[in-house]
Coordinates of C-alpha atoms in Angstrom, one line a residue:
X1 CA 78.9 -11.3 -5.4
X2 CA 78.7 -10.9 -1.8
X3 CA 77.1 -13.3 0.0
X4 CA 74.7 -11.3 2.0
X5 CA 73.5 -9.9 -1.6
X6 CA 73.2 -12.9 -3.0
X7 CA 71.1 -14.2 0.6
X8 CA 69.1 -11.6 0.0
X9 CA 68.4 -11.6 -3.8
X10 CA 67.3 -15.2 -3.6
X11 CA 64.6 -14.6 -1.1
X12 CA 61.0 -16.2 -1.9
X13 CA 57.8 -14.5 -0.5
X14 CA 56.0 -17.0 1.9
X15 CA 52.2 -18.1 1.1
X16 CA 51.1 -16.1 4.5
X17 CA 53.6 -12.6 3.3
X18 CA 51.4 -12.5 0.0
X19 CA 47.9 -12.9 1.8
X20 CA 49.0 -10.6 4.3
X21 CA 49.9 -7.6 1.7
X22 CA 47.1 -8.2 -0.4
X23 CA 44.9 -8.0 3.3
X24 CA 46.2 -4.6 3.1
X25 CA 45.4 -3.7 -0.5
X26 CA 42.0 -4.5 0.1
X27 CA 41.7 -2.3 3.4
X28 CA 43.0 0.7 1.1
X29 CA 40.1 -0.1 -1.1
X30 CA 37.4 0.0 1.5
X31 CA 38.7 2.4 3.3
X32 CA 38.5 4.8 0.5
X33 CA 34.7 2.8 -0.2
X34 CA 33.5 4.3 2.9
X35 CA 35.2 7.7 2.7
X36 CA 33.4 8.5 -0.6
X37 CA 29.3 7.1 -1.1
X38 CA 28.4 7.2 -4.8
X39 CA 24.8 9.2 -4.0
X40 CA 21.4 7.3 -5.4
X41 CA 20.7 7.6 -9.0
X42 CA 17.8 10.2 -9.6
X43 CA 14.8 8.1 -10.2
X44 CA 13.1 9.1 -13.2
X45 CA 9.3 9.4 -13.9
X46 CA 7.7 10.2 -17.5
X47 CA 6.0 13.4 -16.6
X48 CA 3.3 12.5 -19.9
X49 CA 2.0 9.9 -17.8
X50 CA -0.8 9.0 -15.4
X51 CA 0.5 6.7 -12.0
X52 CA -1.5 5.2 -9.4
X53 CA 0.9 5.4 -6.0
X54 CA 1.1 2.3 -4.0
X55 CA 2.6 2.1 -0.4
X56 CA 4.8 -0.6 -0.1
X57 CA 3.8 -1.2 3.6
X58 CA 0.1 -1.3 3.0
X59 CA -0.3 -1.8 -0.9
X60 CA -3.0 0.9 -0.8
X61 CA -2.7 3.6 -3.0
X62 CA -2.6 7.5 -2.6
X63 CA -6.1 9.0 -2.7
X64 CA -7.8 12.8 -2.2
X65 CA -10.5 11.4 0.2
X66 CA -13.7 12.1 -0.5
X67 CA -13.3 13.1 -3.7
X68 CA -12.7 16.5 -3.1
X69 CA -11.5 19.1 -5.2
X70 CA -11.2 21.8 -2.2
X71 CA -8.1 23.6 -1.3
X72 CA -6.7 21.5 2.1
X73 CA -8.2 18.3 1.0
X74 CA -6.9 16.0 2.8
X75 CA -4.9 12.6 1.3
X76 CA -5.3 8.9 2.6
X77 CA -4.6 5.9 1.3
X78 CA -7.3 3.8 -0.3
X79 CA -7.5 0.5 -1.5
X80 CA -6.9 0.7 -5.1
X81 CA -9.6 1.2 -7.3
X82 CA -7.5 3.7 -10.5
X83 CA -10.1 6.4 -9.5
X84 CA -9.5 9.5 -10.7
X85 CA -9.0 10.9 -7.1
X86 CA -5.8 8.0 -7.2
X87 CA -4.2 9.2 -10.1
X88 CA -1.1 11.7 -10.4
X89 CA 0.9 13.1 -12.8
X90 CA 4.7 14.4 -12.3
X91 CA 5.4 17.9 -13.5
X92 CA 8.8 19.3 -13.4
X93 CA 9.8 21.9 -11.4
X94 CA 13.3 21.9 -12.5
X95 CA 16.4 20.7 -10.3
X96 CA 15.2 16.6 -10.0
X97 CA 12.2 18.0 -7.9
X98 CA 8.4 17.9 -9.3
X99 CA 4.8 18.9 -8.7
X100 CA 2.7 15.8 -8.0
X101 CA -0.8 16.7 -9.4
X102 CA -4.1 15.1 -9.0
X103 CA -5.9 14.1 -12.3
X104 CA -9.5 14.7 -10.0
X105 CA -8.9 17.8 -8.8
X106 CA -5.8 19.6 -11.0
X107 CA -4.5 20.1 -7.3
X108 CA -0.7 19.3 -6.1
X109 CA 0.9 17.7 -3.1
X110 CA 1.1 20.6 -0.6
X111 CA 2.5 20.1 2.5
X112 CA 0.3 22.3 5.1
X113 CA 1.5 25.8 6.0
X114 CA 5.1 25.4 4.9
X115 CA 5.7 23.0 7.8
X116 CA 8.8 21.6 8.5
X117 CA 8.0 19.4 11.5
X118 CA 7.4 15.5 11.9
X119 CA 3.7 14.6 11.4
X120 CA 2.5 17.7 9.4
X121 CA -0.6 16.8 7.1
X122 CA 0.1 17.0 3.3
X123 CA -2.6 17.8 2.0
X124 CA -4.0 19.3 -1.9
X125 CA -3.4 22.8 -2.7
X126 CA -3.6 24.6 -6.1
X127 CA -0.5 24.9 -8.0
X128 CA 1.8 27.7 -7.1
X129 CA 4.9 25.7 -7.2
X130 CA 5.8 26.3 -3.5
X131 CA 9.3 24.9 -2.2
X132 CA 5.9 22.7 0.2
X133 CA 4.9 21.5 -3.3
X134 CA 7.8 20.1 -4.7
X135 CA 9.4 16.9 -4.3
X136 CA 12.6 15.0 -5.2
X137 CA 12.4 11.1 -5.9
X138 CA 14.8 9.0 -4.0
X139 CA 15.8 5.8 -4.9
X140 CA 14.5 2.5 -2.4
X141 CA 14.9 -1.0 -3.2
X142 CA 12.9 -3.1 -5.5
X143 CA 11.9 0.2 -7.9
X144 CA 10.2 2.1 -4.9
X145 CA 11.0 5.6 -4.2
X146 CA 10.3 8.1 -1.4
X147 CA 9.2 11.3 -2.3
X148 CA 11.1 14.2 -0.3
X149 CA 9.9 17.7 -0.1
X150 CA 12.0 20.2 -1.0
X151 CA 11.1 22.7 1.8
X152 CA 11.4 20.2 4.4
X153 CA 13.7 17.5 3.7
X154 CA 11.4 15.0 5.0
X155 CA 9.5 12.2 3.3
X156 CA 6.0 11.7 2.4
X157 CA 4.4 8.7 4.8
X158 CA 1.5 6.6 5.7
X159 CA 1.1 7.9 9.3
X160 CA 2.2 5.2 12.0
X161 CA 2.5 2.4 9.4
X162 CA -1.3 1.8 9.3
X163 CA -2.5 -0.7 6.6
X164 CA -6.3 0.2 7.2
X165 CA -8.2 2.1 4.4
X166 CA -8.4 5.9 5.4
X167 CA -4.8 5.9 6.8
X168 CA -3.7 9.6 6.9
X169 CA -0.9 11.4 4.9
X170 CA 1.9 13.0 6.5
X171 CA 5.2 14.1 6.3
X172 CA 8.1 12.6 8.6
X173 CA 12.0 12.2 8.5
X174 CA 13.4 10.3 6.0
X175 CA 14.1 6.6 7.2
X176 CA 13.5 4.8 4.6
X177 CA 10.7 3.0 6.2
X178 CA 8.6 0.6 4.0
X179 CA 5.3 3.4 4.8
X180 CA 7.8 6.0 3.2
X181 CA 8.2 3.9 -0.2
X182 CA 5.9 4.4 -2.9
X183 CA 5.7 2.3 -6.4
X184 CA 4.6 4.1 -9.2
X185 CA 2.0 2.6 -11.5
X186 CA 1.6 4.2 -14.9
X187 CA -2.2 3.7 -15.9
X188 CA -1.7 6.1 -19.2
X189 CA -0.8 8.9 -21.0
X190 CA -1.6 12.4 -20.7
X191 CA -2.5 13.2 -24.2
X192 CA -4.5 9.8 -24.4
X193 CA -6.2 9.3 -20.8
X194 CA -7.4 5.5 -20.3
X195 CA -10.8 5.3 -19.2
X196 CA -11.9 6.5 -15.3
X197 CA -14.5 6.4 -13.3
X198 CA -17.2 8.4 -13.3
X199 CA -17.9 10.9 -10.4
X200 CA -21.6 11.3 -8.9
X201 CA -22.0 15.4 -7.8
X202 CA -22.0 14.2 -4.2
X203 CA -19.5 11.6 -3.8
X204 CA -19.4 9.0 -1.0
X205 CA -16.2 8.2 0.1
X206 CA -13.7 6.4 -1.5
X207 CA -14.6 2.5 -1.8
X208 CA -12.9 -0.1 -3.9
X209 CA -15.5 -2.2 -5.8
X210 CA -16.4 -5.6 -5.3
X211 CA -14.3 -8.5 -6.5
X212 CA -16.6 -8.6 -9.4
X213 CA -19.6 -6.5 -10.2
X214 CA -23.7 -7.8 -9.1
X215 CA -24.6 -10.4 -11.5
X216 CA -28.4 -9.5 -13.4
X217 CA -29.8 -7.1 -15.5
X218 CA -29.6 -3.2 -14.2
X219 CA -31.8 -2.5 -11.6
X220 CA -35.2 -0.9 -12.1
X221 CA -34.6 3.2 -11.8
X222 CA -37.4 3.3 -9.5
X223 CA -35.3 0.9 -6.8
X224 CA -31.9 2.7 -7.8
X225 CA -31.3 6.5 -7.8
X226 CA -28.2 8.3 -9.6
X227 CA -26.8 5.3 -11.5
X228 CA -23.5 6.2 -13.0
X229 CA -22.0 4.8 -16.0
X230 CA -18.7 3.2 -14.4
X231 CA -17.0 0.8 -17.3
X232 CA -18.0 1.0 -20.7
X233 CA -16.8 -2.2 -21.7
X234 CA -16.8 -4.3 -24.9
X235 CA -20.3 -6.2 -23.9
X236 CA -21.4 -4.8 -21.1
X237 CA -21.5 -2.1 -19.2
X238 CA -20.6 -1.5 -15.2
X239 CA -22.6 1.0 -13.0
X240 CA -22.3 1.9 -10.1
X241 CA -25.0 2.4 -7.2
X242 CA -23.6 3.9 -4.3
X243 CA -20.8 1.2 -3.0
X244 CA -22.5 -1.4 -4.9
X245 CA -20.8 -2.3 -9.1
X246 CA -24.1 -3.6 -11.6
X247 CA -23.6 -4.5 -15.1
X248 CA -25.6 -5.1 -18.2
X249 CA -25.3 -7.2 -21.2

């Protein structure tokens, strides 16, 4: 054999020649990472169910204020209290987007006049299942999701972060900000509602109860206009007076 073959032939690969190719394996392999982004798994809802929607940045959840059942009502987030006026259902509009429908008022997320711009109010609407009306769940960390409206592209928010009770529903460009994330909290079925509370005819607006309801008896009815029947529990029953929680044995 010539020796120059054989030289060659008998050649070992150095410690530092091995890292170095396998340096540029894994370059090929992130390089074609970042050239192709696996998109966000739909995030799925079970459109039988109730949810109460809690901000991630506030822990408040979504609420008609003021109980209203009006066209244009506006939406703010509440403490949560699993009011009516705080749960929604999902329906399906087809495509990954929905309908998000208030259990108070049978209304839907509707963002006002077809806007498209940064800060337009979303407000209730009846159902017509508007491109404004539907929105597509995107995946967020930690099982939130941001909802995104269809005829906008942008994302439904608590307007400039606010934690404070009464903070004002908009829509705004999809950041991913922690007031763009929203946790969804079954509280039942549609064909088997859990218990609600009770509406007066002239609502005040929305108030979480107490930490735990006025100890005594009910109040005398001559003291106490309007009670309504809040929790009809195994022992006792809840009303309510206004913003104040009663209960008796």
């Amino acid at each position: 054999m010539h020796p120059s073959v054989r030289a060659t032939s008998g050649r070992r690969r150095t410690p530092a020649t091995v890292f170095a190719c396998l340096l540029a394996a894994l370059a090929t392999v992130l390089a074609t990472a970042v050239a192709w982004v696996a998109p966000a798994s739909a995030a799925t809802v079970d459109t039988n169910a109730w949810y109460v929607l809690v901000n991630r940045n506030s822990g408040k959840a979504l609420d008609v204020s003021n109980f209203s059942t009006a066209d244009g009502g506006s939406l703010v987030q509440w403490t949560r209290t699993n009011a009516d006026n705080q749960q929604w259902r999902f329906v399906d509009s087809g495509g990954g987007y929905y309908r998000v429908q208030s259990r108070h008022s049978g209304k839907v997320l509707d963002v006002a006049n077809l806007s498209t711009a940064d800060g337009a109010d979303v407000v209730q609407w009846s159902d017509h299942n508007g491109v404004n009306q539907q929105f597509q769940l995107a995946d967020s960390s930690g099982g939130y999701v941001r909802l995104i409206n269809r005829n906008s592209g942008k994302a439904v928010e608590v307007q400039n972060a606010s934690t404070a009770d009464g903070g004002k529903i908009v829509q705004y460009s999809d950041w991913g900000g922690n007031n763009q994330q929203w946790q969804l909290v079954p509280v039942g079925s549609v064909s088997d509602p859990s218990p609600s509370p009770s509406v007066s005819a002239s609502p005040s607006p929305s108030a979480s109860p107490s930490a735990s309801p006025s100890n005594g008896p009910w109040p005398p009815s001559s003291t106490y206009s309007n009670p309504v029947l809040w929790e009809d529990l195994a022992d006792i029953d809840v009303f309510r007076v206004d913003d104040t929680y009663y209960y008796s044995a």
